[in-house]
Every structure is written in C-alpha cells, then in structure tokens.
PDB file of C-alpha atoms in Angstrom:
ATOM      1  CA  MET A1203       9.087 -64.518  14.446  1.00 57.00           C
ATOM      2  CA  LYS A1204       8.905 -62.602  11.149  1.00 61.00           C
ATOM      3  CA  GLN A1205       8.916 -65.633   8.943  1.00 64.00           C
ATOM      4  CA  ASP A1206       5.840 -67.019  11.296  1.00 62.00           C
ATOM      5  CA  LYS A1207       3.870 -63.745  10.597  1.00 62.00           C
ATOM      6  CA  GLN A1208       4.768 -64.103   6.645  1.00 58.00           C
ATOM      7  CA  VAL A1209       3.281 -67.751   6.731  1.00 50.00           C
ATOM      8  CA  THR A1210       0.237 -66.745   8.576  1.00 56.00           C
ATOM      9  CA  LEU A1211      -0.410 -63.871   6.189  1.00 54.00           C
ATOM     10  CA  SER A1212       0.321 -66.353   3.096  1.00 55.00           C
ATOM     11  CA  LEU A1213      -2.282 -69.012   4.747  1.00 52.00           C
ATOM     12  CA  GLU A1214      -4.839 -66.085   5.281  1.00 61.00           C
ATOM     13  CA  GLN A1215      -4.476 -64.766   1.795  1.00 61.00           C
ATOM     14  CA  GLN A1216      -4.933 -68.302   0.460  1.00 61.00           C
ATOM     15  CA  HIS A1217      -8.019 -68.669   2.641  1.00 47.00           C
ATOM     16  CA  PHE A1218      -9.732 -65.711   1.504  1.00 53.00           C
ATOM     17  CA  LYS A1219      -9.026 -66.482  -2.140  1.00 56.00           C
ATOM     18  CA  HIS A1220     -10.693 -69.784  -1.574  1.00 56.00           C
ATOM     19  CA  VAL A1221     -13.865 -68.314   0.101  1.00 60.00           C
ATOM     20  CA  LYS A1222     -13.936 -65.568  -2.614  1.00 71.00           C
ATOM     21  CA  SER A1223     -13.938 -68.243  -5.214  1.00 85.00           C
ATOM     22  CA  TYR A1224     -16.378 -70.304  -3.459  1.00 89.00           C
ATOM     23  CA  TYR A1225     -18.931 -67.667  -3.282  1.00 91.00           C
ATOM     24  CA  ARG A1226     -18.142 -66.366  -6.870  1.00 92.00           C
ATOM     25  CA  THR A1227     -18.647 -70.045  -7.945  1.00 93.00           C
ATOM     26  CA  LEU A1228     -22.185 -70.303  -6.331  1.00 95.00           C
ATOM     27  CA  ALA A1229     -23.103 -66.670  -7.740  1.00 95.00           C
ATOM     28  CA  GLU A1230     -22.275 -67.991 -11.299  1.00 96.00           C
ATOM     29  CA  ILE A1231     -24.343 -71.061 -10.804  1.00 97.00           C
ATOM     30  CA  ASN A1232     -27.490 -69.189  -9.134  1.00 96.00           C
ATOM     31  CA  LEU A1233     -27.435 -66.656 -11.915  1.00 96.00           C
ATOM     32  CA  CYS A1234     -27.357 -69.572 -14.782  1.00 97.00           C
ATOM     33  CA  LEU A1235     -30.024 -71.162 -12.810  1.00 97.00           C
ATOM     34  CA  GLY A1236     -31.958 -68.121 -12.758  1.00 96.00           C
ATOM     35  CA  ASN A1237     -31.390 -67.655 -16.584  1.00 96.00           C
ATOM     36  CA  ILE A1238     -32.965 -71.035 -17.140  1.00 97.00           C
ATOM     37  CA  HIS A1239     -36.041 -70.049 -15.055  1.00 97.00           C
ATOM     38  CA  ARG A1240     -36.466 -67.133 -17.231  1.00 96.00           C
ATOM     39  CA  ASN A1241     -36.014 -68.982 -20.250  1.00 95.00           C
ATOM     40  CA  ILE A1242     -38.595 -71.437 -19.683  1.00 97.00           C
ATOM     41  CA  GLU A1243     -41.123 -69.081 -17.471  1.00 95.00           C
ATOM     42  CA  ARG A1244     -43.009 -67.893 -20.686  1.00 93.00           C
ATOM     43  CA  ARG A1245     -43.097 -71.485 -22.026  1.00 94.00           C
ATOM     44  CA  ILE A1246     -44.934 -73.485 -19.301  1.00 95.00           C
ATOM     45  CA  GLN A1247     -47.919 -73.075 -17.701  1.00 95.00           C
ATOM     46  CA  LYS A1248     -46.464 -71.584 -14.226  1.00 94.00           C
ATOM     47  CA  GLN A1249     -49.873 -72.490 -12.206  1.00 94.00           C
ATOM     48  CA  LYS A1250     -49.049 -76.056 -12.727  1.00 94.00           C
ATOM     49  CA  TYR A1251     -46.139 -75.672 -10.742  1.00 96.00           C
ATOM     50  CA  ARG A1252     -47.354 -73.172  -8.157  1.00 95.00           C
ATOM     51  CA  TYR A1253     -46.754 -75.409  -5.019  1.00 96.00           C
ATOM     52  CA  ALA A1254     -43.200 -76.092  -6.380  1.00 96.00           C
ATOM     53  CA  THR A1255     -42.490 -72.803  -6.535  1.00 97.00           C
ATOM     54  CA  GLU A1256     -44.235 -71.789  -3.321  1.00 96.00           C
ATOM     55  CA  TYR A1257     -42.015 -73.899  -1.520  1.00 97.00           C
ATOM     56  CA  VAL A1258     -38.785 -72.762  -3.008  1.00 96.00           C
ATOM     57  CA  ASN A1259     -39.838 -68.919  -2.702  1.00 96.00           C
ATOM     58  CA  GLN A1260     -39.909 -69.908   1.392  1.00 95.00           C
ATOM     59  CA  TYR A1261     -36.272 -69.915   1.263  1.00 94.00           C
ATOM     60  CA  ILE A1262     -35.145 -67.180  -1.054  1.00 94.00           C
ATOM     61  CA  SER A1263     -35.193 -63.638   0.256  1.00 90.00           C
ATOM     62  CA  TYR A1264     -37.228 -60.830  -0.890  1.00 91.00           C
ATOM     63  CA  THR A1265     -37.651 -62.057  -4.284  1.00 92.00           C
ATOM     64  CA  SER A1266     -39.012 -65.292  -6.217  1.00 94.00           C
ATOM     65  CA  VAL A1267     -37.342 -68.142  -7.835  1.00 96.00           C
ATOM     66  CA  TRP A1268     -38.291 -66.683 -11.456  1.00 95.00           C
ATOM     67  CA  ASN A1269     -36.323 -63.556 -10.446  1.00 93.00           C
ATOM     68  CA  ILE A1270     -33.399 -64.163  -8.189  1.00 92.00           C
ATOM     69  CA  LYS A1271     -31.604 -61.226  -7.029  1.00 88.00           C
ATOM     70  CA  PHE A1272     -29.596 -59.930  -4.093  1.00 92.00           C
ATOM     71  CA  VAL A1273     -26.046 -61.171  -3.208  1.00 90.00           C
ATOM     72  CA  TYR A1274     -27.399 -62.943  -0.298  1.00 90.00           C
ATOM     73  CA  ASN A1275     -29.659 -65.279  -2.498  1.00 93.00           C
ATOM     74  CA  LEU A1276     -26.682 -65.554  -5.240  1.00 94.00           C
ATOM     75  CA  GLU A1277     -24.432 -66.502  -2.864  1.00 93.00           C
ATOM     76  CA  ASN A1278     -26.319 -69.115  -1.193  1.00 94.00           C
ATOM     77  CA  PRO A1279     -25.696 -72.682  -1.911  1.00 94.00           C
ATOM     78  CA  GLU A1280     -29.098 -73.875  -0.629  1.00 95.00           C
ATOM     79  CA  VAL A1281     -30.797 -71.202  -2.865  1.00 96.00           C
ATOM     80  CA  ALA A1282     -28.756 -73.322  -5.771  1.00 96.00           C
ATOM     81  CA  LEU A1283     -30.003 -76.301  -4.544  1.00 96.00           C
ATOM     82  CA  LEU A1284     -33.702 -75.254  -4.387  1.00 97.00           C
ATOM     83  CA  GLN A1285     -33.256 -73.979  -8.205  1.00 97.00           C
ATOM     84  CA  PHE A1286     -32.185 -77.284  -8.983  1.00 97.00           C
ATOM     85  CA  PHE A1287     -35.107 -79.066  -7.227  1.00 97.00           C
ATOM     86  CA  HIS A1288     -37.501 -76.717  -8.884  1.00 98.00           C
ATOM     87  CA  LEU A1289     -36.011 -77.182 -12.235  1.00 98.00           C
ATOM     88  CA  ASP A1290     -35.843 -80.934 -12.048  1.00 97.00           C
ATOM     89  CA  TYR A1291     -39.139 -80.919 -10.948  1.00 97.00           C
ATOM     90  CA  ILE A1292     -40.661 -78.646 -13.808  1.00 97.00           C
ATOM     91  CA  PHE A1293     -38.391 -80.994 -16.453  1.00 97.00           C
ATOM     92  CA  GLU A1294     -39.899 -84.089 -14.939  1.00 96.00           C
ATOM     93  CA  HIS A1295     -43.433 -82.789 -15.736  1.00 95.00           C
ATOM     94  CA  GLU A1296     -42.784 -81.373 -19.272  1.00 96.00           C
ATOM     95  CA  PRO A1297     -42.210 -83.566 -22.265  1.00 94.00           C
ATOM     96  CA  LYS A1298     -38.686 -84.757 -22.753  1.00 92.00           C
ATOM     97  CA  ASN A1299     -38.170 -83.193 -26.057  1.00 93.00           C
ATOM     98  CA  ARG A1300     -38.698 -79.670 -24.648  1.00 93.00           C
ATOM     99  CA  PHE A1301     -36.180 -77.401 -23.478  1.00 95.00           C
ATOM    100  CA  LYS A1302     -33.204 -79.446 -24.584  1.00 95.00           C
ATOM    101  CA  SER A1303     -30.755 -76.634 -24.381  1.00 96.00           C
ATOM    102  CA  GLU A1304     -32.133 -75.638 -21.053  1.00 97.00           C
ATOM    103  CA  ARG A1305     -31.753 -79.458 -19.656  1.00 97.00           C
ATOM    104  CA  LEU A1306     -28.066 -79.382 -20.898  1.00 97.00           C
ATOM    105  CA  GLN A1307     -27.266 -76.262 -19.088  1.00 97.00           C
ATOM    106  CA  LEU A1308     -28.982 -77.532 -15.959  1.00 97.00           C
ATOM    107  CA  GLU A1309     -26.646 -80.768 -16.274  1.00 97.00           C
ATOM    108  CA  GLU A1310     -23.191 -78.600 -16.463  1.00 97.00           C
ATOM    109  CA  GLN A1311     -24.452 -76.398 -13.691  1.00 97.00           C
ATOM    110  CA  ARG A1312     -25.084 -79.575 -11.660  1.00 95.00           C
ATOM    111  CA  LYS A1313     -21.439 -80.844 -12.566  1.00 95.00           C
ATOM    112  CA  LEU A1314     -20.362 -77.321 -11.499  1.00 95.00           C
ATOM    113  CA  PHE A1315     -22.120 -77.278  -8.197  1.00 94.00           C
ATOM    114  CA  SER A1316     -20.948 -80.772  -7.246  1.00 91.00           C
ATOM    115  CA  THR A1317     -17.455 -79.033  -7.027  1.00 90.00           C
ATOM    116  CA  VAL A1318     -18.550 -76.642  -4.533  1.00 90.00           C
ATOM    117  CA  ASN A1319     -21.469 -78.515  -2.637  1.00 85.00           C
ATOM    118  CA  PRO A1320     -21.238 -78.451   1.101  1.00 84.00           C
ATOM    119  CA  PHE A1321     -24.504 -80.545   1.486  1.00 89.00           C
ATOM    120  CA  LYS A1322     -24.271 -84.595   1.828  1.00 91.00           C
ATOM    121  CA  GLU A1323     -26.240 -86.781  -0.505  1.00 92.00           C
ATOM    122  CA  GLU A1324     -28.575 -87.711   2.454  1.00 94.00           C
ATOM    123  CA  GLN A1325     -29.129 -83.989   3.331  1.00 94.00           C
ATOM    124  CA  ILE A1326     -30.010 -83.255  -0.384  1.00 94.00           C
ATOM    125  CA  GLN A1327     -32.453 -86.412  -0.655  1.00 95.00           C
ATOM    126  CA  LEU A1328     -34.017 -85.598   2.412  1.00 95.00           C
ATOM    127  CA  ARG A1329     -34.739 -81.825   1.390  1.00 94.00           C
ATOM    128  CA  LYS A1330     -35.961 -82.879  -2.181  1.00 96.00           C
ATOM    129  CA  GLN A1331     -38.452 -85.395  -0.284  1.00 97.00           C
ATOM    130  CA  GLN A1332     -39.685 -82.440   2.052  1.00 96.00           C
ATOM    131  CA  MET A1333     -40.492 -80.540  -1.424  1.00 97.00           C
ATOM    132  CA  LEU A1334     -42.099 -83.356  -2.806  1.00 96.00           C
ATOM    133  CA  LYS A1335     -44.145 -83.758   0.364  1.00 96.00           C
ATOM    134  CA  PHE A1336     -45.199 -80.183   0.629  1.00 96.00           C
ATOM    135  CA  ILE A1337     -46.314 -80.340  -3.123  1.00 96.00           C
ATOM    136  CA  LYS A1338     -48.493 -83.316  -2.399  1.00 95.00           C
ATOM    137  CA  GLU A1339     -50.283 -81.875   0.805  1.00 94.00           C
ATOM    138  CA  ARG A1340     -50.705 -78.553  -0.922  1.00 91.00           C
ATOM    139  CA  SER A1341     -52.379 -80.564  -3.792  1.00 89.00           C
ATOM    140  CA  LYS A1342     -54.479 -82.558  -1.462  1.00 85.00           C
ATOM    141  CA  LYS A1343     -55.667 -79.401   0.177  1.00 79.00           C
ATOM    142  CA  SER A1344     -56.410 -77.453  -3.055  1.00 75.00           C
ATOM    143  CA  THR A1345     -58.506 -80.701  -4.301  1.00 71.00           C
ATOM    144  CA  LYS A1346     -60.482 -80.764  -1.096  1.00 64.00           C
ATOM    145  CA  ASN A1347     -61.282 -77.180  -1.182  1.00 63.00           C
ATOM    146  CA  GLU A1348     -62.223 -77.474  -4.744  1.00 61.00           C
ATOM    147  CA  LYS A1349     -64.545 -80.286  -4.064  1.00 57.00           C
ATOM    148  CA  LEU A1350     -66.213 -78.567  -0.953  1.00 56.00           C
ATOM    149  CA  GLU A1351     -66.745 -75.183  -3.076  1.00 58.00           C
ATOM    150  CA  GLN A1352     -68.779 -77.627  -5.794  1.00 52.00           C
TER     151      GLN A1352
END
C-alpha cells in the first residue's frame, strides 16, 4: 500500500515537471517572438500590416502583438502560433535581404515550437487560411470604402 502511494506521488511529480516545462517553453517562445516583433516594429510600415495585426490581436488578451504581456498570453500556444503567422506574413511582404537575423531567430523558435506544438498540421494550415481570408476581406472592404469616398 505504501509503495503504491510512492509510485503515485512519483508519477504526479513527473507530470507536474512536464507541465511546468511545457508552459515555460511556450513562454520562452512567445517572449522571443515578441522581441522579434519589437525589433522590426520601428523598421516597417505598420499600416501596411494593419489587417494581419487586427486579426492576431483578436486572440491576444489585454495587449497587442507588438507588446505581448501577461502570463496567460505568454503560456498560450495559440498566441505563439498567431505570432508565427504574423511574422511570416510580414517577412513575406518585405525584401528577402531585410531582417536576416530576425528571420533566423524565427526559424529557431519554429523548431522549438515543433517540439511542444499541440496542433495538428491541418489545424495550423486551416488557421493560417482563416487569417489570410480575413486580411483579403478587410482589404477589399477598405478599397471599396476608399472608392466610395472619392
């Protein structure tokens, strides 16, 4: 009986260590991605990416993608995923020779995220398509409104 209790406690401790490690890794990834955002923020035209930012900010609590705060956001895998999407979108629309070190950091974080990633590849692609659709729709609405105003 005593041995069963020790085994149970040992398994619980291992589980808690794993959970702590998981959330610590997510927080490290989110912090690094947040640093990349802060590094590029002053060197891009943020207005150009307003719809991508608007989409991502819907899922970030009490702050924005440009300034990630709060434990809930830092330990959230969805926030990390959306930061990846946001940075990918920005880097796709910037010249390839810009932000070399930031692009390398992004790839390092992507590798680290793949070790703790709770999402299936299909879910990731579907989510990315939702973001691109949102951006496209918002751009169309904006273009229509601009034409109506003229």
